[in-house]
Tab-separated table of C-alpha atoms in Angstrom:
chain	number	residue	atom	x	y	z
A	1	MET	CA	-55.320	20.155	-8.037
A	2	SER	CA	-57.165	16.846	-7.845
A	3	ASP	CA	-54.148	15.078	-9.365
A	4	SER	CA	-51.675	16.313	-6.738
A	5	VAL	CA	-50.501	13.940	-4.033
A	6	ILE	CA	-48.658	14.478	-0.762
A	7	THR	CA	-45.282	12.782	-0.764
A	8	PRO	CA	-42.580	12.628	1.882
A	9	ILE	CA	-39.350	14.466	1.148
A	10	GLY	CA	-37.089	12.217	-0.875
A	11	SER	CA	-39.888	9.945	-2.181
A	12	ILE	CA	-41.191	11.942	-5.128
A	13	ASN	CA	-42.181	9.642	-7.990
A	14	GLN	CA	-42.380	6.715	-5.589
A	15	ASN	CA	-45.520	4.959	-4.398
A	16	PRO	CA	-47.100	7.298	-1.776
A	17	SER	CA	-49.121	4.488	-0.240
A	18	SER	CA	-46.043	2.906	1.313
A	19	ILE	CA	-44.693	5.811	3.309
A	20	GLY	CA	-42.091	4.211	5.582
A	21	LEU	CA	-38.904	5.449	7.104
A	22	SER	CA	-36.946	3.596	4.446
A	23	THR	CA	-38.869	5.172	1.564
A	24	GLY	CA	-36.461	7.223	-0.498
A	25	TYR	CA	-33.493	6.089	1.581
A	26	ASN	CA	-32.964	2.596	0.149
A	27	ASP	CA	-29.249	1.928	-0.380
A	28	GLY	CA	-29.939	-0.134	-3.464
A	29	SER	CA	-32.404	2.264	-5.039
A	30	THR	CA	-31.409	4.087	-8.220
A	31	THR	CA	-33.962	6.855	-7.620
A	32	GLY	CA	-33.818	7.288	-3.836
A	33	LYS	CA	-32.687	10.520	-2.281
A	34	TYR	CA	-29.356	9.081	-1.157
A	35	ALA	CA	-28.620	6.748	-4.088
A	36	THR	CA	-26.307	9.327	-5.622
A	37	TYR	CA	-24.729	10.060	-2.215
A	38	LEU	CA	-23.686	6.478	-1.565
A	39	LYS	CA	-22.332	5.802	-5.050
A	40	LEU	CA	-20.347	9.019	-4.986
A	41	PHE	CA	-18.987	8.314	-1.511
A	42	SER	CA	-17.886	4.789	-2.358
A	43	GLY	CA	-16.188	5.923	-5.535
A	44	GLU	CA	-14.415	8.799	-3.828
A	45	MET	CA	-13.178	6.575	-1.001
A	46	ILE	CA	-11.696	3.948	-3.343
A	47	LYS	CA	-10.231	6.629	-5.598
A	48	ALA	CA	-8.514	8.300	-2.647
A	49	TYR	CA	-7.250	4.916	-1.389
A	50	GLU	CA	-5.753	3.986	-4.737
A	51	SER	CA	-4.143	7.379	-5.303
A	52	ALA	CA	-2.530	7.417	-1.841
A	53	CYS	CA	-1.416	3.765	-1.722
A	54	ILE	CA	2.207	3.571	-2.921
A	55	ALA	CA	3.041	-0.033	-1.974
A	56	LYS	CA	0.082	-1.684	-3.689
A	57	GLY	CA	1.277	-3.484	-6.794
A	58	THR	CA	4.957	-3.345	-5.871
A	59	VAL	CA	4.888	-6.575	-3.820
A	60	GLN	CA	3.265	-9.950	-4.286
A	61	ASN	CA	-0.480	-9.730	-3.724
A	62	ARG	CA	-2.960	-12.555	-3.195
A	63	THR	CA	-6.661	-12.673	-2.332
A	64	LEU	CA	-7.587	-14.860	0.639
A	65	ARG	CA	-10.894	-16.726	0.742
A	66	ASN	CA	-12.206	-19.375	3.144
A	67	GLY	CA	-9.116	-19.424	5.314
A	68	LYS	CA	-7.104	-17.479	7.877
A	69	SER	CA	-3.680	-17.608	6.211
A	70	LEU	CA	-1.980	-18.102	2.867
A	71	GLN	CA	1.034	-20.254	2.082
A	72	PHE	CA	3.827	-19.135	-0.259
A	73	ILE	CA	6.153	-21.788	-1.695
A	74	PHE	CA	9.851	-21.184	-2.418
A	75	THR	CA	12.016	-23.267	-4.720
A	76	GLY	CA	15.780	-22.972	-4.845
A	77	ARG	CA	18.168	-23.312	-7.731
A	78	MET	CA	19.126	-26.605	-9.375
A	79	ASP	CA	22.540	-27.895	-10.441
A	80	ALA	CA	23.626	-29.303	-13.761
A	81	ALA	CA	26.019	-32.264	-14.034
A	82	TYR	CA	27.589	-34.310	-16.787
A	83	HIS	CA	25.977	-37.589	-17.733
A	84	THR	CA	27.974	-40.787	-17.543
A	85	PRO	CA	27.227	-43.173	-20.414
A	86	GLY	CA	25.161	-46.132	-19.273
A	87	THR	CA	24.039	-44.417	-16.070
A	88	PRO	CA	20.241	-43.966	-15.718
A	89	ILE	CA	18.917	-40.427	-15.217
A	90	LEU	CA	16.600	-40.715	-12.212
A	91	GLY	CA	15.672	-37.086	-11.635
A	92	SER	CA	17.391	-36.938	-8.251
A	93	GLY	CA	18.328	-33.278	-8.492
A	94	ASP	CA	15.103	-31.856	-7.139
A	95	PRO	CA	15.345	-28.192	-6.052
A	96	PRO	CA	15.154	-27.336	-2.342
A	97	VAL	CA	11.688	-26.234	-1.265
A	98	ALA	CA	10.512	-24.041	1.609
A	99	GLU	CA	7.367	-22.172	2.588
A	100	LYS	CA	6.228	-19.025	4.320
A	101	THR	CA	2.777	-18.380	5.752
A	102	ILE	CA	1.118	-14.979	6.030
A	103	ILE	CA	-1.815	-14.605	8.421
A	104	MET	CA	-4.734	-12.253	8.043
A	105	ASP	CA	-4.709	-9.331	10.466
A	106	ASP	CA	-7.913	-8.181	12.141
A	107	LEU	CA	-10.315	-5.948	10.243
A	108	LEU	CA	-8.916	-2.459	9.642
A	109	VAL	CA	-11.552	0.272	9.705
A	110	SER	CA	-11.829	4.026	9.389
A	111	SER	CA	-15.184	5.626	10.129
A	112	ALA	CA	-17.025	8.913	10.453
A	113	PHE	CA	-20.489	10.057	11.562
A	114	LEU	CA	-22.287	12.487	9.244
A	115	TYR	CA	-24.903	14.512	11.045
A	116	ASP	CA	-27.945	15.269	8.908
A	117	LEU	CA	-27.829	19.000	9.501
A	118	ASP	CA	-24.148	19.191	8.624
A	119	GLU	CA	-24.792	17.145	5.522
A	120	THR	CA	-27.664	19.382	4.484
A	121	LEU	CA	-25.554	22.475	4.825
A	122	ALA	CA	-22.388	21.019	3.288
A	123	HIS	CA	-24.130	18.748	0.752
A	124	TYR	CA	-21.716	16.726	-1.431
A	125	SER	CA	-18.521	18.503	-0.459
A	126	LEU	CA	-18.672	17.124	3.082
A	127	ARG	CA	-19.030	13.525	1.951
A	128	SER	CA	-16.289	13.973	-0.612
A	129	GLU	CA	-13.919	15.327	2.022
A	130	ILE	CA	-14.727	12.547	4.495
A	131	SER	CA	-14.351	9.920	1.774
A	132	ALA	CA	-10.867	11.153	0.918
A	133	LYS	CA	-9.858	11.080	4.605
A	134	ILE	CA	-11.099	7.503	5.006
A	135	GLY	CA	-9.302	6.391	1.836
A	136	HIS	CA	-6.058	8.017	2.917
A	137	ALA	CA	-6.278	6.466	6.401
A	138	LEU	CA	-6.613	2.957	4.983
A	139	ALA	CA	-3.854	3.524	2.421
A	140	GLU	CA	-1.505	4.887	5.076
A	141	ALA	CA	-1.979	1.852	7.320
A	142	TYR	CA	-1.553	-0.457	4.302
A	143	ASP	CA	1.716	1.150	3.196
A	144	LYS	CA	3.207	1.342	6.685
A	145	LYS	CA	2.736	-2.378	7.249
A	146	ILE	CA	4.261	-3.350	3.915
A	147	PHE	CA	7.244	-0.992	4.184
A	148	ARG	CA	8.094	-2.343	7.614
A	149	MET	CA	7.903	-5.882	6.292
A	150	ILE	CA	10.227	-5.088	3.385
A	151	ALA	CA	12.737	-3.626	5.855
A	152	LYS	CA	12.454	-6.733	8.031
A	153	SER	CA	12.923	-8.906	4.941
A	154	ALA	CA	16.188	-7.089	4.179
A	155	ARG	CA	17.355	-7.868	7.727
A	156	GLU	CA	16.908	-11.613	7.279
A	157	THR	CA	20.458	-12.861	6.777
A	158	SER	CA	19.422	-16.250	5.432
A	159	SER	CA	16.788	-17.417	2.997
A	160	PRO	CA	14.004	-19.900	3.807
A	161	VAL	CA	15.574	-22.047	1.072
A	162	THR	CA	18.907	-23.639	1.968
A	163	GLY	CA	21.810	-22.188	-0.002
A	164	GLU	CA	19.952	-19.080	-1.201
A	165	PRO	CA	21.165	-15.572	-0.243
A	166	GLY	CA	19.542	-13.411	2.390
A	167	GLY	CA	18.777	-9.696	2.526
A	168	ALA	CA	21.170	-6.774	2.764
A	169	GLN	CA	21.600	-3.318	4.263
A	170	ILE	CA	23.477	-0.454	2.627
A	171	ASN	CA	24.890	2.138	4.986
A	172	LEU	CA	24.788	5.700	3.632
A	173	GLY	CA	27.187	6.701	6.394
A	174	THR	CA	27.558	10.007	8.196
A	175	THR	CA	29.234	13.357	7.562
A	176	GLY	CA	30.565	15.192	10.610
A	177	GLY	CA	28.503	12.910	12.806
A	178	VAL	CA	25.287	13.718	10.906
A	179	PRO	CA	23.575	10.783	9.143
A	180	ASN	CA	23.596	11.019	5.346
A	181	THR	CA	19.894	10.201	5.140
A	182	ASN	CA	19.214	13.126	2.786
A	183	ASP	CA	22.617	13.319	1.083
A	184	ALA	CA	21.943	13.095	-2.649
A	185	GLN	CA	25.301	11.660	-3.701
A	186	ALA	CA	25.227	9.066	-0.933
A	187	LEU	CA	21.752	8.028	-2.109
A	188	VAL	CA	22.860	7.699	-5.736
A	189	ASP	CA	25.878	5.635	-4.687
A	190	GLY	CA	23.524	3.498	-2.619
A	191	PHE	CA	21.307	2.907	-5.639
A	192	PHE	CA	24.169	1.608	-7.775
A	193	GLU	CA	25.444	-0.556	-4.923
A	194	ALA	CA	21.934	-1.977	-4.503
A	195	ALA	CA	21.643	-2.707	-8.233
A	196	ALA	CA	24.967	-4.573	-8.118
A	197	LEU	CA	23.892	-6.600	-5.080
A	198	LEU	CA	20.590	-7.573	-6.702
A	199	ASP	CA	22.366	-8.550	-9.920
A	200	GLU	CA	24.853	-10.684	-7.982
A	201	LYS	CA	21.939	-12.512	-6.365
A	202	ASN	CA	20.311	-13.111	-9.777
A	203	VAL	CA	17.275	-11.053	-8.769
A	204	PRO	CA	15.311	-10.157	-11.933
A	205	SER	CA	15.767	-6.597	-13.133
A	206	GLU	CA	12.056	-6.305	-13.861
A	207	GLY	CA	9.949	-4.887	-11.056
A	208	ARG	CA	12.644	-3.206	-8.974
A	209	PHE	CA	11.429	-0.315	-6.825
A	210	ALA	CA	12.813	2.207	-4.378
A	211	VAL	CA	10.821	4.178	-1.830
A	212	LEU	CA	12.283	7.363	-0.388
A	213	SER	CA	10.991	10.150	1.802
A	214	PRO	CA	9.912	13.345	-0.009
A	215	ARG	CA	12.957	15.184	1.329
A	216	GLN	CA	15.291	12.532	-0.080
A	217	TYR	CA	13.422	12.565	-3.385
A	218	TYR	CA	13.732	16.311	-3.875
A	219	ALA	CA	17.342	16.312	-2.665
A	220	LEU	CA	18.148	14.050	-5.589
A	221	ILE	CA	16.450	16.388	-8.050
A	222	SER	CA	18.099	19.543	-6.733
A	223	SER	CA	21.597	18.293	-5.939
A	224	VAL	CA	22.530	15.603	-8.459
A	225	ASP	CA	23.405	15.951	-12.143
A	226	THR	CA	20.268	15.981	-14.302
A	227	ASN	CA	21.209	12.799	-16.179
A	228	ILE	CA	19.185	10.891	-13.575
A	229	LEU	CA	16.001	12.786	-14.477
A	230	ASN	CA	13.392	11.183	-16.675
A	231	ARG	CA	13.407	12.920	-20.042
A	232	ASP	CA	9.850	11.747	-20.781
A	233	TYR	CA	8.619	14.799	-18.871
A	234	GLY	CA	10.329	17.216	-21.254
A	235	ASN	CA	13.628	19.039	-20.951
A	236	SER	CA	15.644	18.682	-17.777
A	237	GLN	CA	14.869	22.190	-16.563
A	238	GLY	CA	11.134	21.597	-16.862
A	239	SER	CA	11.466	18.348	-14.974
A	240	MET	CA	13.346	20.045	-12.172
A	241	ASN	CA	10.788	22.819	-11.974
A	242	SER	CA	7.852	20.415	-11.744
A	243	GLY	CA	9.515	18.078	-9.263
A	244	ASP	CA	8.101	15.102	-11.160
A	245	GLY	CA	11.125	14.252	-13.240
A	246	LEU	CA	12.886	11.695	-11.065
A	247	TYR	CA	11.927	8.330	-12.508
A	248	GLU	CA	14.692	5.806	-11.937
A	249	ILE	CA	18.326	5.310	-11.050
A	250	ALA	CA	20.279	2.200	-12.081
A	251	GLY	CA	17.085	0.695	-13.470
A	252	ILE	CA	15.270	1.080	-10.139
A	253	SER	CA	11.935	2.911	-10.270
A	254	ILE	CA	11.621	5.551	-7.566
A	255	LYS	CA	8.573	6.401	-5.473
A	256	LYS	CA	8.209	8.835	-2.589
A	257	SER	CA	6.169	8.313	0.556
A	258	ASN	CA	5.717	9.684	4.056
A	259	ASN	CA	4.944	6.194	5.369
A	260	LEU	CA	8.491	4.851	5.608
A	261	PRO	CA	9.471	4.021	9.212
A	262	ILE	CA	12.334	6.540	9.218
A	263	GLY	CA	13.418	7.266	12.789
A	264	GLU	CA	10.702	5.041	14.258
A	265	ASN	CA	10.847	2.263	16.816
A	266	HIS	CA	8.048	-0.288	17.140
A	267	PRO	CA	9.051	-2.565	20.024
A	268	SER	CA	5.668	-4.224	20.525
A	269	ALA	CA	2.732	-5.336	18.427
A	270	VAL	CA	-0.487	-3.357	18.141
A	271	PRO	CA	-3.673	-5.243	19.128
A	272	GLY	CA	-5.192	-6.664	15.952
A	273	GLU	CA	-1.863	-7.373	14.274
A	274	ASN	CA	-1.418	-11.104	13.739
A	275	ASN	CA	1.862	-10.746	11.820
A	276	ASN	CA	5.075	-9.416	13.338
A	277	TYR	CA	5.545	-5.788	12.273
A	278	THR	CA	7.800	-4.860	15.202
A	279	GLY	CA	11.337	-3.561	14.854
A	280	ASP	CA	13.760	-0.738	15.573
A	281	PHE	CA	13.882	1.497	12.514
A	282	THR	CA	15.742	4.400	14.114
A	283	ASN	CA	18.473	4.369	11.426
A	284	HIS	CA	16.180	3.500	8.530
A	285	ALA	CA	16.758	5.614	5.386
A	286	GLY	CA	14.727	4.035	2.583
A	287	LEU	CA	13.995	0.831	0.713
A	288	ILE	CA	15.147	-0.770	-2.532
A	289	TYR	CA	13.445	-4.005	-3.446
A	290	MET	CA	11.964	-6.287	-6.048
A	291	ARG	CA	8.325	-7.404	-5.787
A	292	ASP	CA	9.263	-10.818	-4.287
A	293	ALA	CA	10.683	-9.153	-1.150
A	294	ALA	CA	7.326	-9.214	0.657
A	295	ALA	CA	3.743	-10.245	0.127
A	296	VAL	CA	0.300	-9.094	1.167
A	297	VAL	CA	-2.905	-11.113	1.442
A	298	GLU	CA	-6.277	-9.406	1.240
A	299	GLY	CA	-9.487	-10.901	2.556
A	300	ILE	CA	-11.578	-7.756	2.101
A	301	GLY	CA	-10.513	-5.104	-0.352
A	302	PRO	CA	-11.215	-1.436	0.382
A	303	GLN	CA	-14.982	-1.153	0.819
A	304	VAL	CA	-17.457	1.373	2.169
A	305	GLN	CA	-20.473	0.633	4.343
A	306	THR	CA	-23.248	2.893	5.620
A	307	THR	CA	-25.845	2.425	8.320
A	308	GLY	CA	-29.514	1.899	7.435
A	309	SER	CA	-32.606	4.000	7.920
A	310	ASP	CA	-33.257	2.871	11.516
A	311	VAL	CA	-29.930	4.208	12.739
A	312	LYS	CA	-30.408	7.333	10.659
A	313	THR	CA	-33.742	7.996	12.333
A	314	MET	CA	-32.396	7.406	15.831
A	315	TYR	CA	-29.206	9.434	15.490
A	316	GLN	CA	-30.217	11.798	12.680
A	317	GLY	CA	-27.188	10.940	10.610
A	318	ASP	CA	-25.171	8.222	8.888
A	319	VAL	CA	-22.170	6.252	10.080
A	320	ILE	CA	-19.789	5.761	7.155
A	321	VAL	CA	-17.232	2.965	7.499
A	322	GLY	CA	-14.296	2.210	5.230
A	323	ARG	CA	-12.840	-1.237	5.840
A	324	LEU	CA	-9.928	-3.404	4.743
A	325	ALA	CA	-8.762	-6.867	5.817
A	326	MET	CA	-5.164	-7.639	4.957
A	327	GLY	CA	-1.950	-9.073	6.285
A	328	ALA	CA	1.676	-8.651	5.188
A	329	GLY	CA	4.806	-10.719	5.610
A	330	THR	CA	8.373	-11.123	4.410
A	331	LEU	CA	8.942	-13.340	1.408
A	332	ASN	CA	12.284	-13.615	-0.405
A	333	PRO	CA	14.958	-11.662	1.537
A	334	ALA	CA	17.365	-11.736	-1.428
A	335	ALA	CA	15.043	-9.250	-3.159
A	336	ALA	CA	15.101	-6.712	-0.288
A	337	ILE	CA	17.647	-4.015	0.552
A	338	GLU	CA	17.306	-1.505	3.375
A	339	LEU	CA	19.099	1.821	3.281
A	340	VAL	CA	20.401	2.898	6.684
A	341	ALA	CA	22.376	5.929	7.813
A	342	GLN	CA	24.558	5.482	10.867
C-alpha cells in the first residue's frame, strides 16, 4: 500500500505532483484521456467530408497562401500561316491572353458543443456522429457553391479570351407542359448533344463530368436500355439491382448529388460570400462540364479545432469546430454546359 499514489481521473501514469486542470487533457498528449478522442474526431470529420464532397477534384483547385485572391491566366488559340521566302519570322502571332480572379470567401464553420455528461454516457458514438454531421455540412456548402458557379459559367455567352467560345445550355424540353427534368430519354439525348458541343469547341475529352439529382440518376437506370450501364460491376441485371451501375454516357462520367440548385433562386448574396454565387436556377436540370469550367481556391482545408481545458472547466464540455476557407469562380465557359427543362 505504501507504493500507491492518488491520481486525478485521466492522469494515471502521469506525474502526480503537477495536478493541474490540463493534466490528462492535453490536446497534444499521446497518453492523455482525450488524446484518442481528438484524433478519432478529426479523422472522422475529414473522412465524412471527403466521402460527401462530390465536386472536389472535378474542377480546378488551387491552394491560396499569403493573399486574398488567386489569378487564373487564359491563353487563346494561335494561327498558322505560310512563310514567304526572304521574310523574317518575328514571332508576331502571340496568342490572346486574359485573366480571371477568384477571391477567398469568409471562413466557413460548422460547430457543436459536447456536454461532458452526454459524452460520458454516449462515449465515442456521440463524437463520431457529430463528426460526420460537421463533415457533411462543410461538404454540402462546398458543393453548392461550385455547382452554382459551373451553372453560371455555362451562362456566360462569351469567353474572357477574344474569339473563344462561351458556355451553352441544353433544353430538355417539356411533355404536356411538364418539364422533362427526370425524363430518361431526354437526359440521354442531352448527354450526346453535350458531348458534340464540347467536341466542336475542342474541349478535351479527358475529365468530363455530369452531375444529376438522385431521381434523374435512377430514372436513367430504370428506364433506358442497359447498354449505358457500366459492365465493370457485373452483369447488367446486377448493376440495375444495386443502383451503382451507371458510370458514363457519351464518355461523360456521371455523379449524383442533392446539392444541385434545381428549382432554386438565389437573388442576393449571403453575408460572407465574396464571390458572386447569385442566380435564378428555377429551370436548372443538371450539369455537364470539364474540369476547366470553374475553379476553387482553398486557404484552409477541412480542419477540426477543439477548445482547451479552461473552457472545458467553465462549461463542462468541449466546443468542436470544423472549418474551411475557400472561394469558387467561373473559369472557361466553353467547358460548361447547363441542362435546363422549360
